[in-house]
PDB file of C-alpha atoms in Angstrom:
ATOM      1  CA  MET H 231       0.000   0.000   0.000  1.00 47.00           C
ATOM      2  CA  LYS H 232       1.455   3.335  -1.078  1.00 51.00           C
ATOM      3  CA  GLU H 233       0.884   6.714   0.565  1.00 52.00           C
ATOM      4  CA  MET H 234       1.404   9.756  -1.637  1.00 63.00           C
ATOM      5  CA  GLY H 235       1.088  13.504  -1.429  1.00 86.00           C
ATOM      6  CA  ILE H 236      -2.292  13.781  -3.123  1.00 92.00           C
ATOM      7  CA  PRO H 237      -2.629  17.064  -5.067  1.00 96.00           C
ATOM      8  CA  VAL H 238      -4.405  19.829  -3.160  1.00 96.00           C
ATOM      9  CA  ILE H 239      -5.960  22.613  -5.243  1.00 97.00           C
ATOM     10  CA  ASP H 240      -6.422  25.864  -3.331  1.00 96.00           C
ATOM     11  CA  PHE H 241      -9.262  27.856  -4.882  1.00 97.00           C
ATOM     12  CA  GLY H 242      -8.104  30.822  -2.818  1.00 94.00           C
ATOM     13  CA  GLU H 243      -5.026  31.090  -5.048  1.00 95.00           C
ATOM     14  CA  LEU H 244      -6.922  31.348  -8.325  1.00 95.00           C
ATOM     15  CA  ASN H 245      -7.287  35.123  -8.133  1.00 91.00           C
ATOM     16  CA  GLY H 246      -3.738  36.037  -7.135  1.00 85.00           C
ATOM     17  CA  GLU H 247      -0.138  35.665  -8.182  1.00 91.00           C
ATOM     18  CA  GLU H 248      -0.309  31.890  -7.735  1.00 91.00           C
ATOM     19  CA  ARG H 249      -3.047  31.391 -10.347  1.00 94.00           C
ATOM     20  CA  SER H 250      -0.739  30.020 -13.048  1.00 95.00           C
ATOM     21  CA  LYS H 251       0.880  27.590 -10.620  1.00 96.00           C
ATOM     22  CA  THR H 252      -2.518  26.475  -9.294  1.00 97.00           C
ATOM     23  CA  MET H 253      -3.917  25.940 -12.793  1.00 97.00           C
ATOM     24  CA  ASP H 254      -0.861  23.867 -13.706  1.00 97.00           C
ATOM     25  CA  LEU H 255      -1.289  21.765 -10.552  1.00 97.00           C
ATOM     26  CA  LEU H 256      -4.946  21.158 -11.442  1.00 98.00           C
ATOM     27  CA  HIS H 257      -3.990  20.155 -14.993  1.00 97.00           C
ATOM     28  CA  GLN H 258      -1.377  17.706 -13.716  1.00 97.00           C
ATOM     29  CA  ALA H 259      -3.838  16.278 -11.177  1.00 97.00           C
ATOM     30  CA  CYS H 260      -6.428  15.648 -13.900  1.00 98.00           C
ATOM     31  CA  GLU H 261      -3.890  14.184 -16.349  1.00 96.00           C
ATOM     32  CA  LYS H 262      -1.663  12.126 -14.067  1.00 96.00           C
ATOM     33  CA  TRP H 263      -3.848  11.311 -11.068  1.00 97.00           C
ATOM     34  CA  GLY H 264      -7.554  11.548 -11.911  1.00 97.00           C
ATOM     35  CA  PHE H 265      -8.279  12.717  -8.365  1.00 97.00           C
ATOM     36  CA  PHE H 266      -7.356  15.561  -6.020  1.00 97.00           C
ATOM     37  CA  GLN H 267      -8.532  17.570  -3.020  1.00 96.00           C
ATOM     38  CA  VAL H 268      -9.902  21.125  -3.027  1.00 97.00           C
ATOM     39  CA  GLU H 269      -9.616  23.597  -0.174  1.00 96.00           C
ATOM     40  CA  ASN H 270     -10.983  27.129   0.184  1.00 96.00           C
ATOM     41  CA  HIS H 271     -13.764  25.972  -2.139  1.00 97.00           C
ATOM     42  CA  GLY H 272     -16.351  28.461  -0.852  1.00 95.00           C
ATOM     43  CA  ILE H 273     -18.840  25.889   0.470  1.00 97.00           C
ATOM     44  CA  ASP H 274     -20.211  26.742   3.909  1.00 96.00           C
ATOM     45  CA  LYS H 275     -18.215  24.564   6.331  1.00 95.00           C
ATOM     46  CA  GLN H 276     -20.872  24.692   9.046  1.00 96.00           C
ATOM     47  CA  LEU H 277     -23.348  23.410   6.482  1.00 97.00           C
ATOM     48  CA  MET H 278     -20.944  20.589   5.555  1.00 97.00           C
ATOM     49  CA  GLU H 279     -20.644  19.587   9.209  1.00 96.00           C
ATOM     50  CA  LYS H 280     -24.418  19.633   9.582  1.00 97.00           C
ATOM     51  CA  VAL H 281     -24.844  17.402   6.521  1.00 97.00           C
ATOM     52  CA  LYS H 282     -22.437  14.834   7.996  1.00 97.00           C
ATOM     53  CA  GLN H 283     -24.060  14.987  11.419  1.00 97.00           C
ATOM     54  CA  LEU H 284     -27.595  14.508  10.091  1.00 98.00           C
ATOM     55  CA  ILE H 285     -26.609  11.678   7.726  1.00 98.00           C
ATOM     56  CA  ASN H 286     -24.856   9.855  10.563  1.00 97.00           C
ATOM     57  CA  LYS H 287     -27.962  10.284  12.721  1.00 97.00           C
ATOM     58  CA  TYR H 288     -30.211   8.974   9.913  1.00 98.00           C
ATOM     59  CA  TYR H 289     -28.022   5.885   9.516  1.00 97.00           C
ATOM     60  CA  GLU H 290     -28.008   5.142  13.250  1.00 97.00           C
ATOM     61  CA  GLU H 291     -31.777   5.504  13.547  1.00 97.00           C
ATOM     62  CA  ASN H 292     -32.945   3.911  10.290  1.00 97.00           C
ATOM     63  CA  LEU H 293     -30.331   1.741   8.577  1.00 97.00           C
ATOM     64  CA  LYS H 294     -27.774   0.328  11.012  1.00 96.00           C
ATOM     65  CA  GLU H 295     -29.895  -2.356  12.662  1.00 96.00           C
ATOM     66  CA  SER H 296     -31.282  -3.720   9.393  1.00 95.00           C
ATOM     67  CA  PHE H 297     -27.797  -3.783   7.844  1.00 95.00           C
ATOM     68  CA  TYR H 298     -26.348  -6.021  10.534  1.00 94.00           C
ATOM     69  CA  LYS H 299     -29.401  -8.300  10.222  1.00 92.00           C
ATOM     70  CA  SER H 300     -28.904  -8.683   6.455  1.00 91.00           C
ATOM     71  CA  GLU H 301     -27.930 -11.978   4.818  1.00 88.00           C
ATOM     72  CA  MET H 302     -24.544 -10.564   3.810  1.00 84.00           C
ATOM     73  CA  ALA H 303     -23.696  -9.571   7.369  1.00 87.00           C
ATOM     74  CA  LYS H 304     -24.763 -13.001   8.601  1.00 85.00           C
ATOM     75  CA  SER H 305     -22.632 -14.734   5.935  1.00 84.00           C
ATOM     76  CA  LEU H 306     -19.469 -13.138   7.325  1.00 83.00           C
ATOM     77  CA  GLU H 307     -20.252 -14.673  10.695  1.00 76.00           C
ATOM     78  CA  GLN H 308     -19.850 -18.048   8.944  1.00 74.00           C
ATOM     79  CA  ASP H 309     -16.504 -17.038   7.356  1.00 69.00           C
ATOM     80  CA  ILE H 310     -18.040 -16.916   3.872  1.00 66.00           C
ATOM     81  CA  THR H 311     -16.331 -14.539   1.429  1.00 70.00           C
ATOM     82  CA  SER H 312     -18.849 -12.084  -0.044  1.00 71.00           C
ATOM     83  CA  GLU H 313     -18.982 -10.816  -3.613  1.00 81.00           C
ATOM     84  CA  LYS H 314     -21.292  -8.023  -2.489  1.00 86.00           C
ATOM     85  CA  ASP H 315     -20.346  -4.623  -1.084  1.00 93.00           C
ATOM     86  CA  TRP H 316     -20.171  -4.003   2.664  1.00 95.00           C
ATOM     87  CA  GLU H 317     -22.108  -0.771   2.494  1.00 96.00           C
ATOM     88  CA  SER H 318     -25.415   0.738   3.534  1.00 97.00           C
ATOM     89  CA  SER H 319     -26.437   3.335   0.963  1.00 97.00           C
ATOM     90  CA  PHE H 320     -29.219   5.241  -0.743  1.00 97.00           C
ATOM     91  CA  PHE H 321     -29.357   7.728  -3.631  1.00 98.00           C
ATOM     92  CA  ILE H 322     -30.832  11.215  -3.678  1.00 98.00           C
ATOM     93  CA  TRP H 323     -31.627  12.789  -7.049  1.00 97.00           C
ATOM     94  CA  HIS H 324     -31.427  16.602  -7.195  1.00 97.00           C
ATOM     95  CA  ARG H 325     -31.485  17.554 -10.893  1.00 95.00           C
ATOM     96  CA  PRO H 326     -33.351  17.568 -13.211  1.00 94.00           C
ATOM     97  CA  THR H 327     -35.964  16.389 -10.688  1.00 94.00           C
ATOM     98  CA  SER H 328     -35.636  15.598  -6.995  1.00 96.00           C
ATOM     99  CA  ASN H 329     -36.690  12.478  -5.121  1.00 97.00           C
ATOM    100  CA  ILE H 330     -35.741  13.745  -1.675  1.00 97.00           C
ATOM    101  CA  GLU H 331     -39.393  13.906  -0.565  1.00 96.00           C
ATOM    102  CA  ASP H 332     -39.829  10.225  -1.435  1.00 96.00           C
ATOM    103  CA  ILE H 333     -37.057   8.828   0.777  1.00 96.00           C
ATOM    104  CA  PRO H 334     -38.631   7.354   3.916  1.00 95.00           C
ATOM    105  CA  ASN H 335     -37.916   8.775   7.364  1.00 96.00           C
ATOM    106  CA  LEU H 336     -35.729  11.673   6.225  1.00 96.00           C
ATOM    107  CA  SER H 337     -36.173  14.496   8.701  1.00 96.00           C
ATOM    108  CA  ASP H 338     -37.265  17.927   7.512  1.00 97.00           C
ATOM    109  CA  ASP H 339     -33.967  19.213   8.891  1.00 98.00           C
ATOM    110  CA  LEU H 340     -31.977  16.828   6.683  1.00 98.00           C
ATOM    111  CA  ARG H 341     -34.055  17.635   3.589  1.00 97.00           C
ATOM    112  CA  ILE H 342     -33.664  21.393   4.103  1.00 98.00           C
ATOM    113  CA  THR H 343     -29.927  21.046   4.812  1.00 98.00           C
ATOM    114  CA  MET H 344     -29.293  18.951   1.680  1.00 98.00           C
ATOM    115  CA  ASN H 345     -31.295  21.398  -0.429  1.00 97.00           C
ATOM    116  CA  GLU H 346     -29.048  24.213   0.845  1.00 98.00           C
ATOM    117  CA  TYR H 347     -25.846  22.204   0.362  1.00 98.00           C
ATOM    118  CA  ILE H 348     -26.358  20.909  -3.174  1.00 98.00           C
ATOM    119  CA  PRO H 349     -26.575  24.293  -5.017  1.00 97.00           C
ATOM    120  CA  GLN H 350     -23.226  25.254  -3.473  1.00 98.00           C
ATOM    121  CA  LEU H 351     -21.760  21.950  -4.660  1.00 97.00           C
ATOM    122  CA  ILE H 352     -23.148  22.422  -8.183  1.00 97.00           C
ATOM    123  CA  LYS H 353     -21.537  25.865  -8.277  1.00 98.00           C
ATOM    124  CA  MET H 354     -18.210  24.279  -7.324  1.00 98.00           C
ATOM    125  CA  ALA H 355     -18.573  21.551  -9.967  1.00 98.00           C
ATOM    126  CA  GLU H 356     -19.285  24.150 -12.647  1.00 97.00           C
ATOM    127  CA  LYS H 357     -16.283  26.198 -11.558  1.00 98.00           C
ATOM    128  CA  LEU H 358     -14.106  23.092 -11.808  1.00 98.00           C
ATOM    129  CA  SER H 359     -15.508  22.352 -15.266  1.00 98.00           C
ATOM    130  CA  GLU H 360     -14.609  25.870 -16.407  1.00 98.00           C
ATOM    131  CA  LEU H 361     -11.069  25.539 -15.046  1.00 98.00           C
ATOM    132  CA  MET H 362     -10.680  22.190 -16.804  1.00 98.00           C
ATOM    133  CA  CYS H 363     -11.890  23.774 -20.051  1.00 98.00           C
ATOM    134  CA  GLU H 364      -9.351  26.575 -19.684  1.00 97.00           C
ATOM    135  CA  ASN H 365      -6.549  24.061 -19.172  1.00 97.00           C
ATOM    136  CA  LEU H 366      -7.688  21.993 -22.164  1.00 96.00           C
ATOM    137  CA  GLY H 367      -7.928  25.013 -24.454  1.00 94.00           C
ATOM    138  CA  LEU H 368     -11.708  24.745 -24.757  1.00 96.00           C
ATOM    139  CA  LYS H 369     -14.222  27.543 -24.443  1.00 96.00           C
ATOM    140  CA  LYS H 370     -15.202  28.249 -20.843  1.00 95.00           C
ATOM    141  CA  GLY H 371     -18.596  26.552 -20.849  1.00 95.00           C
ATOM    142  CA  TYR H 372     -17.788  23.604 -23.122  1.00 96.00           C
ATOM    143  CA  ILE H 373     -18.165  20.825 -20.511  1.00 97.00           C
ATOM    144  CA  LYS H 374     -21.259  22.381 -18.960  1.00 96.00           C
ATOM    145  CA  ASP H 375     -22.901  22.797 -22.385  1.00 95.00           C
ATOM    146  CA  ALA H 376     -22.010  19.222 -23.375  1.00 96.00           C
ATOM    147  CA  PHE H 377     -23.497  17.890 -20.134  1.00 96.00           C
ATOM    148  CA  CYS H 378     -26.667  19.981 -20.280  1.00 91.00           C
ATOM    149  CA  ALA H 379     -28.140  18.853 -23.607  1.00 80.00           C
ATOM    150  CA  GLY H 380     -30.418  21.905 -23.406  1.00 75.00           C
ATOM    151  CA  LYS H 381     -31.977  21.017 -20.061  1.00 80.00           C
ATOM    152  CA  GLY H 382     -29.223  21.135 -17.445  1.00 85.00           C
ATOM    153  CA  PRO H 383     -26.912  18.462 -16.009  1.00 94.00           C
ATOM    154  CA  SER H 384     -27.972  15.412 -14.021  1.00 96.00           C
ATOM    155  CA  VAL H 385     -27.007  15.741 -10.355  1.00 98.00           C
ATOM    156  CA  GLY H 386     -27.403  13.149  -7.608  1.00 98.00           C
ATOM    157  CA  THR H 387     -25.826  12.109  -4.327  1.00 98.00           C
ATOM    158  CA  LYS H 388     -24.916   8.623  -3.178  1.00 98.00           C
ATOM    159  CA  VAL H 389     -25.081   8.592   0.616  1.00 98.00           C
ATOM    160  CA  ALA H 390     -23.153   5.639   2.044  1.00 98.00           C
ATOM    161  CA  LYS H 391     -21.953   4.258   5.325  1.00 98.00           C
ATOM    162  CA  TYR H 392     -19.323   1.541   5.337  1.00 97.00           C
ATOM    163  CA  PRO H 393     -20.159  -0.067   8.664  1.00 97.00           C
ATOM    164  CA  GLN H 394     -17.616  -1.408  11.099  1.00 96.00           C
ATOM    165  CA  CYS H 395     -16.768  -4.867   9.793  1.00 95.00           C
ATOM    166  CA  PRO H 396     -15.823  -7.851  11.986  1.00 92.00           C
ATOM    167  CA  GLN H 397     -13.914  -9.619   9.168  1.00 92.00           C
ATOM    168  CA  PRO H 398     -12.722  -7.060   6.596  1.00 93.00           C
ATOM    169  CA  GLU H 399     -10.468  -9.619   4.910  1.00 92.00           C
ATOM    170  CA  LEU H 400     -13.586 -11.379   3.565  1.00 91.00           C
ATOM    171  CA  VAL H 401     -15.291  -8.447   1.866  1.00 93.00           C
ATOM    172  CA  ARG H 402     -14.801  -5.076   0.153  1.00 94.00           C
ATOM    173  CA  GLY H 403     -16.626  -1.977   1.322  1.00 95.00           C
ATOM    174  CA  LEU H 404     -17.052  -1.227  -2.390  1.00 96.00           C
ATOM    175  CA  ARG H 405     -15.463  -3.221  -5.188  1.00 95.00           C
ATOM    176  CA  GLU H 406     -13.042  -1.756  -7.743  1.00 95.00           C
ATOM    177  CA  HIS H 407     -14.710   0.478 -10.343  1.00 96.00           C
ATOM    178  CA  THR H 408     -14.516   3.753 -12.226  1.00 97.00           C
ATOM    179  CA  ASP H 409     -17.367   6.274 -12.078  1.00 97.00           C
ATOM    180  CA  ALA H 410     -19.634   6.445 -15.120  1.00 96.00           C
ATOM    181  CA  GLY H 411     -20.382  10.162 -15.024  1.00 97.00           C
ATOM    182  CA  GLY H 412     -18.583  13.481 -15.008  1.00 98.00           C
ATOM    183  CA  ILE H 413     -17.188  15.243 -11.938  1.00 98.00           C
ATOM    184  CA  ILE H 414     -17.579  13.595  -8.533  1.00 98.00           C
ATOM    185  CA  LEU H 415     -17.379  15.698  -5.357  1.00 98.00           C
ATOM    186  CA  LEU H 416     -16.954  13.735  -2.157  1.00 98.00           C
ATOM    187  CA  LEU H 417     -17.642  14.880   1.376  1.00 97.00           C
ATOM    188  CA  GLN H 418     -16.082  12.069   3.351  1.00 94.00           C
ATOM    189  CA  ASP H 419     -15.312  10.917   6.852  1.00 91.00           C
ATOM    190  CA  ASP H 420     -12.750  12.910   8.812  1.00 91.00           C
ATOM    191  CA  GLN H 421     -11.758   9.957  11.016  1.00 93.00           C
ATOM    192  CA  VAL H 422     -12.175   6.551   9.374  1.00 94.00           C
ATOM    193  CA  PRO H 423     -10.060   5.613   6.291  1.00 94.00           C
ATOM    194  CA  GLY H 424     -10.841   3.080   3.577  1.00 96.00           C
ATOM    195  CA  LEU H 425     -10.942   4.848   0.195  1.00 97.00           C
ATOM    196  CA  GLU H 426      -8.187   3.782  -2.214  1.00 97.00           C
ATOM    197  CA  PHE H 427      -7.310   4.846  -5.773  1.00 96.00           C
ATOM    198  CA  PHE H 428      -5.151   2.999  -8.296  1.00 96.00           C
ATOM    199  CA  LYS H 429      -2.110   4.905  -9.553  1.00 95.00           C
ATOM    200  CA  ASP H 430       1.068   3.759 -11.287  1.00 93.00           C
ATOM    201  CA  GLY H 431       0.267   0.098 -10.691  1.00 94.00           C
ATOM    202  CA  GLU H 432      -0.387   0.445  -6.959  1.00 94.00           C
ATOM    203  CA  TRP H 433      -3.278   1.221  -4.639  1.00 96.00           C
ATOM    204  CA  VAL H 434      -2.998   4.623  -2.973  1.00 94.00           C
ATOM    205  CA  ALA H 435      -4.695   5.133   0.388  1.00 94.00           C
ATOM    206  CA  ILE H 436      -6.782   8.314   0.547  1.00 95.00           C
ATOM    207  CA  PRO H 437      -6.659   9.674   4.091  1.00 92.00           C
ATOM    208  CA  PRO H 438      -9.786  10.995   5.850  1.00 92.00           C
ATOM    209  CA  SER H 439     -10.544  14.575   4.798  1.00 89.00           C
ATOM    210  CA  LYS H 440      -9.338  17.280   7.173  1.00 86.00           C
ATOM    211  CA  ASN H 441     -10.673  20.840   7.404  1.00 87.00           C
ATOM    212  CA  ASN H 442     -13.662  19.900   5.233  1.00 90.00           C
ATOM    213  CA  ARG H 443     -11.692  19.632   2.038  1.00 95.00           C
ATOM    214  CA  ILE H 444     -13.733  18.274  -0.857  1.00 97.00           C
ATOM    215  CA  PHE H 445     -12.235  15.233  -2.551  1.00 97.00           C
ATOM    216  CA  VAL H 446     -12.754  15.238  -6.339  1.00 98.00           C
ATOM    217  CA  ASN H 447     -12.387  12.487  -8.896  1.00 98.00           C
ATOM    218  CA  ILE H 448     -12.957  12.399 -12.631  1.00 98.00           C
ATOM    219  CA  GLY H 449     -15.596  10.180 -14.233  1.00 98.00           C
ATOM    220  CA  ASP H 450     -15.638   8.304 -17.530  1.00 98.00           C
ATOM    221  CA  GLN H 451     -17.456  11.071 -19.460  1.00 98.00           C
ATOM    222  CA  VAL H 452     -14.753  13.671 -18.764  1.00 98.00           C
ATOM    223  CA  GLU H 453     -12.149  11.165 -19.959  1.00 97.00           C
ATOM    224  CA  VAL H 454     -14.157  10.704 -23.165  1.00 97.00           C
ATOM    225  CA  LEU H 455     -14.765  14.425 -23.667  1.00 97.00           C
ATOM    226  CA  SER H 456     -11.070  15.214 -23.100  1.00 97.00           C
ATOM    227  CA  ASN H 457     -10.067  12.503 -25.595  1.00 95.00           C
ATOM    228  CA  GLY H 458      -8.204  10.653 -22.852  1.00 96.00           C
ATOM    229  CA  ARG H 459      -6.246  13.639 -21.553  1.00 95.00           C
ATOM    230  CA  TYR H 460      -8.000  13.550 -18.180  1.00 97.00           C
ATOM    231  CA  LYS H 461      -8.274  10.182 -16.461  1.00 95.00           C
ATOM    232  CA  SER H 462     -11.114   8.276 -14.853  1.00 97.00           C
ATOM    233  CA  VAL H 463      -9.313   6.057 -12.345  1.00 96.00           C
ATOM    234  CA  LEU H 464     -10.110   2.761 -10.633  1.00 97.00           C
ATOM    235  CA  HIS H 465     -10.981   3.091  -6.958  1.00 97.00           C
ATOM    236  CA  ARG H 466     -12.419   1.017  -4.137  1.00 97.00           C
ATOM    237  CA  VAL H 467     -13.381   1.140  -0.478  1.00 97.00           C
ATOM    238  CA  MET H 468     -11.849  -1.243   2.031  1.00 97.00           C
ATOM    239  CA  ALA H 469     -13.937  -2.466   4.929  1.00 95.00           C
ATOM    240  CA  ASP H 470     -12.644  -1.416   8.352  1.00 95.00           C
ATOM    241  CA  LYS H 471     -12.575  -3.360  11.586  1.00 94.00           C
ATOM    242  CA  ASN H 472     -12.313  -0.317  13.824  1.00 93.00           C
ATOM    243  CA  GLY H 473     -14.901   2.152  12.591  1.00 94.00           C
ATOM    244  CA  SER H 474     -17.761   3.066  10.244  1.00 96.00           C
ATOM    245  CA  ARG H 475     -16.826   5.341   7.347  1.00 97.00           C
ATOM    246  CA  LEU H 476     -19.143   8.063   6.008  1.00 97.00           C
ATOM    247  CA  SER H 477     -19.223   8.919   2.286  1.00 98.00           C
ATOM    248  CA  ILE H 478     -21.440  11.584   0.681  1.00 98.00           C
ATOM    249  CA  ALA H 479     -20.575  11.588  -3.035  1.00 98.00           C
ATOM    250  CA  THR H 480     -22.323  14.061  -5.329  1.00 98.00           C
ATOM    251  CA  PHE H 481     -22.219  13.339  -9.056  1.00 98.00           C
ATOM    252  CA  TYR H 482     -22.237  16.191 -11.579  1.00 98.00           C
ATOM    253  CA  ASN H 483     -23.168  14.159 -14.652  1.00 97.00           C
ATOM    254  CA  PRO H 484     -24.399  14.679 -18.199  1.00 97.00           C
ATOM    255  CA  ALA H 485     -28.142  14.752 -18.760  1.00 95.00           C
ATOM    256  CA  GLY H 486     -29.486  11.321 -19.645  1.00 93.00           C
ATOM    257  CA  ASP H 487     -29.865  12.157 -23.340  1.00 93.00           C
ATOM    258  CA  ALA H 488     -26.621  14.142 -23.664  1.00 94.00           C
ATOM    259  CA  ILE H 489     -24.372  12.893 -26.480  1.00 94.00           C
ATOM    260  CA  ILE H 490     -20.777  12.837 -25.209  1.00 96.00           C
ATOM    261  CA  SER H 491     -17.924  12.745 -27.703  1.00 95.00           C
ATOM    262  CA  PRO H 492     -14.297  13.888 -27.663  1.00 94.00           C
ATOM    263  CA  ALA H 493     -14.076  17.651 -28.124  1.00 95.00           C
ATOM    264  CA  PRO H 494     -13.010  18.223 -31.769  1.00 91.00           C
ATOM    265  CA  ARG H 495     -10.363  20.681 -30.540  1.00 89.00           C
ATOM    266  CA  LEU H 496      -8.631  17.781 -28.732  1.00 92.00           C
ATOM    267  CA  LEU H 497      -8.642  15.295 -31.608  1.00 89.00           C
ATOM    268  CA  TYR H 498      -5.605  14.597 -33.757  1.00 84.00           C
ATOM    269  CA  PRO H 499      -5.871  15.248 -37.492  1.00 81.00           C
ATOM    270  CA  ASN H 500      -7.329  12.252 -39.291  1.00 80.00           C
ATOM    271  CA  HIS H 501      -7.926  11.088 -42.865  1.00 82.00           C
ATOM    272  CA  VAL H 502      -4.840  13.037 -43.983  1.00 82.00           C
ATOM    273  CA  ARG H 503      -2.722  11.724 -46.855  1.00 85.00           C
ATOM    274  CA  PHE H 504       0.871  11.480 -45.785  1.00 87.00           C
ATOM    275  CA  GLN H 505       2.154  13.295 -48.874  1.00 88.00           C
ATOM    276  CA  ASP H 506      -0.159  16.228 -48.031  1.00 86.00           C
ATOM    277  CA  TYR H 507       1.190  16.272 -44.504  1.00 85.00           C
ATOM    278  CA  LEU H 508       4.774  16.215 -45.760  1.00 88.00           C
ATOM    279  CA  LYS H 509       4.052  19.101 -48.086  1.00 88.00           C
ATOM    280  CA  PHE H 510       2.682  21.201 -45.226  1.00 86.00           C
ATOM    281  CA  TYR H 511       5.457  20.005 -42.891  1.00 87.00           C
ATOM    282  CA  ALA H 512       8.111  21.281 -45.301  1.00 89.00           C
ATOM    283  CA  THR H 513       6.958  24.871 -44.672  1.00 88.00           C
ATOM    284  CA  THR H 514       6.225  24.493 -40.946  1.00 87.00           C
ATOM    285  CA  LYS H 515       8.973  22.138 -39.733  1.00 87.00           C
ATOM    286  CA  PHE H 516      10.368  24.655 -37.251  1.00 88.00           C
ATOM    287  CA  SER H 517       6.987  25.891 -36.011  1.00 84.00           C
ATOM    288  CA  ASP H 518       4.866  24.631 -33.135  1.00 84.00           C
ATOM    289  CA  LYS H 519       3.628  21.054 -33.707  1.00 84.00           C
ATOM    290  CA  GLY H 520       0.254  21.737 -32.069  1.00 79.00           C
ATOM    291  CA  ARG H 521      -0.474  24.577 -34.466  1.00 81.00           C
ATOM    292  CA  ARG H 522       0.574  22.374 -37.366  1.00 85.00           C
ATOM    293  CA  PHE H 523      -1.896  19.685 -36.260  1.00 83.00           C
ATOM    294  CA  GLU H 524      -4.664  22.282 -35.946  1.00 79.00           C
ATOM    295  CA  SER H 525      -3.954  23.538 -39.440  1.00 83.00           C
ATOM    296  CA  MET H 526      -3.980  19.997 -40.830  1.00 79.00           C
ATOM    297  CA  LYS H 527      -7.392  19.419 -39.254  1.00 77.00           C
ATOM    298  CA  GLN H 528      -8.724  22.405 -41.179  1.00 76.00           C
ATOM    299  CA  ILE H 529      -7.118  21.186 -44.410  1.00 70.00           C
ATOM    300  CA  ALA H 530      -8.528  17.676 -43.912  1.00 62.00           C
TER     301      ALA H 530
END
């Protein structure tokens, strides 16, 4: 198990002398890592604490007992390895329509708090999308427009607890996967570890979030849209013998009928005859290669 200095993007440095350095760090994080942390993100930290507190309370009062009575939990008592995930979770849709009123036993306080929290998170996701576009050389709203398909993005939150596990060697909290969507913003436990990402052939342990940093990872659709420049990375959750881990992951995804393709600006020239390329190369050999490729796209 490897521990690394996970990139930390400070939004507070985007408006000062450190902007160029911060943008470069974000670009490297998206290209080489596929995940990073954000601090000074502008989301109300008291609100974040309240979200965590109320979700933990909901789990204790409504989900914990039934989880430990489940067939999967009982199977571990018999030393049977499980191919299921050691998690207790539910999903809240926010956009384009909300299902928060349909989830049983949610308190009014939790509903109101989530409805205050999510718009701030969407604002952060859209800011990140604009910064990614800037780094990729795309127009500012390219990702947002691609995701919206004329009606706005799809936004939802997976609320999960990874309960304390008596035999973590027999089960995963959540099996290895990449995320299908766009930009994932995670409000996670500040005490209990378990999240791991795959980098350079090894699993990297993601420590619990301190100071209410938001952990961000890139989904499959951003990898597609960026033509592979930005990476959607395998990750998993390990079960823990000593504590229950909280995970509140909000997905900023394309609308269901959005058509996602690589941005033409990021594609290589194609269907170009080599002799035509050589002819153009002869006059541009000592110029910038990127500009030459752009010109060849126009010629093709």
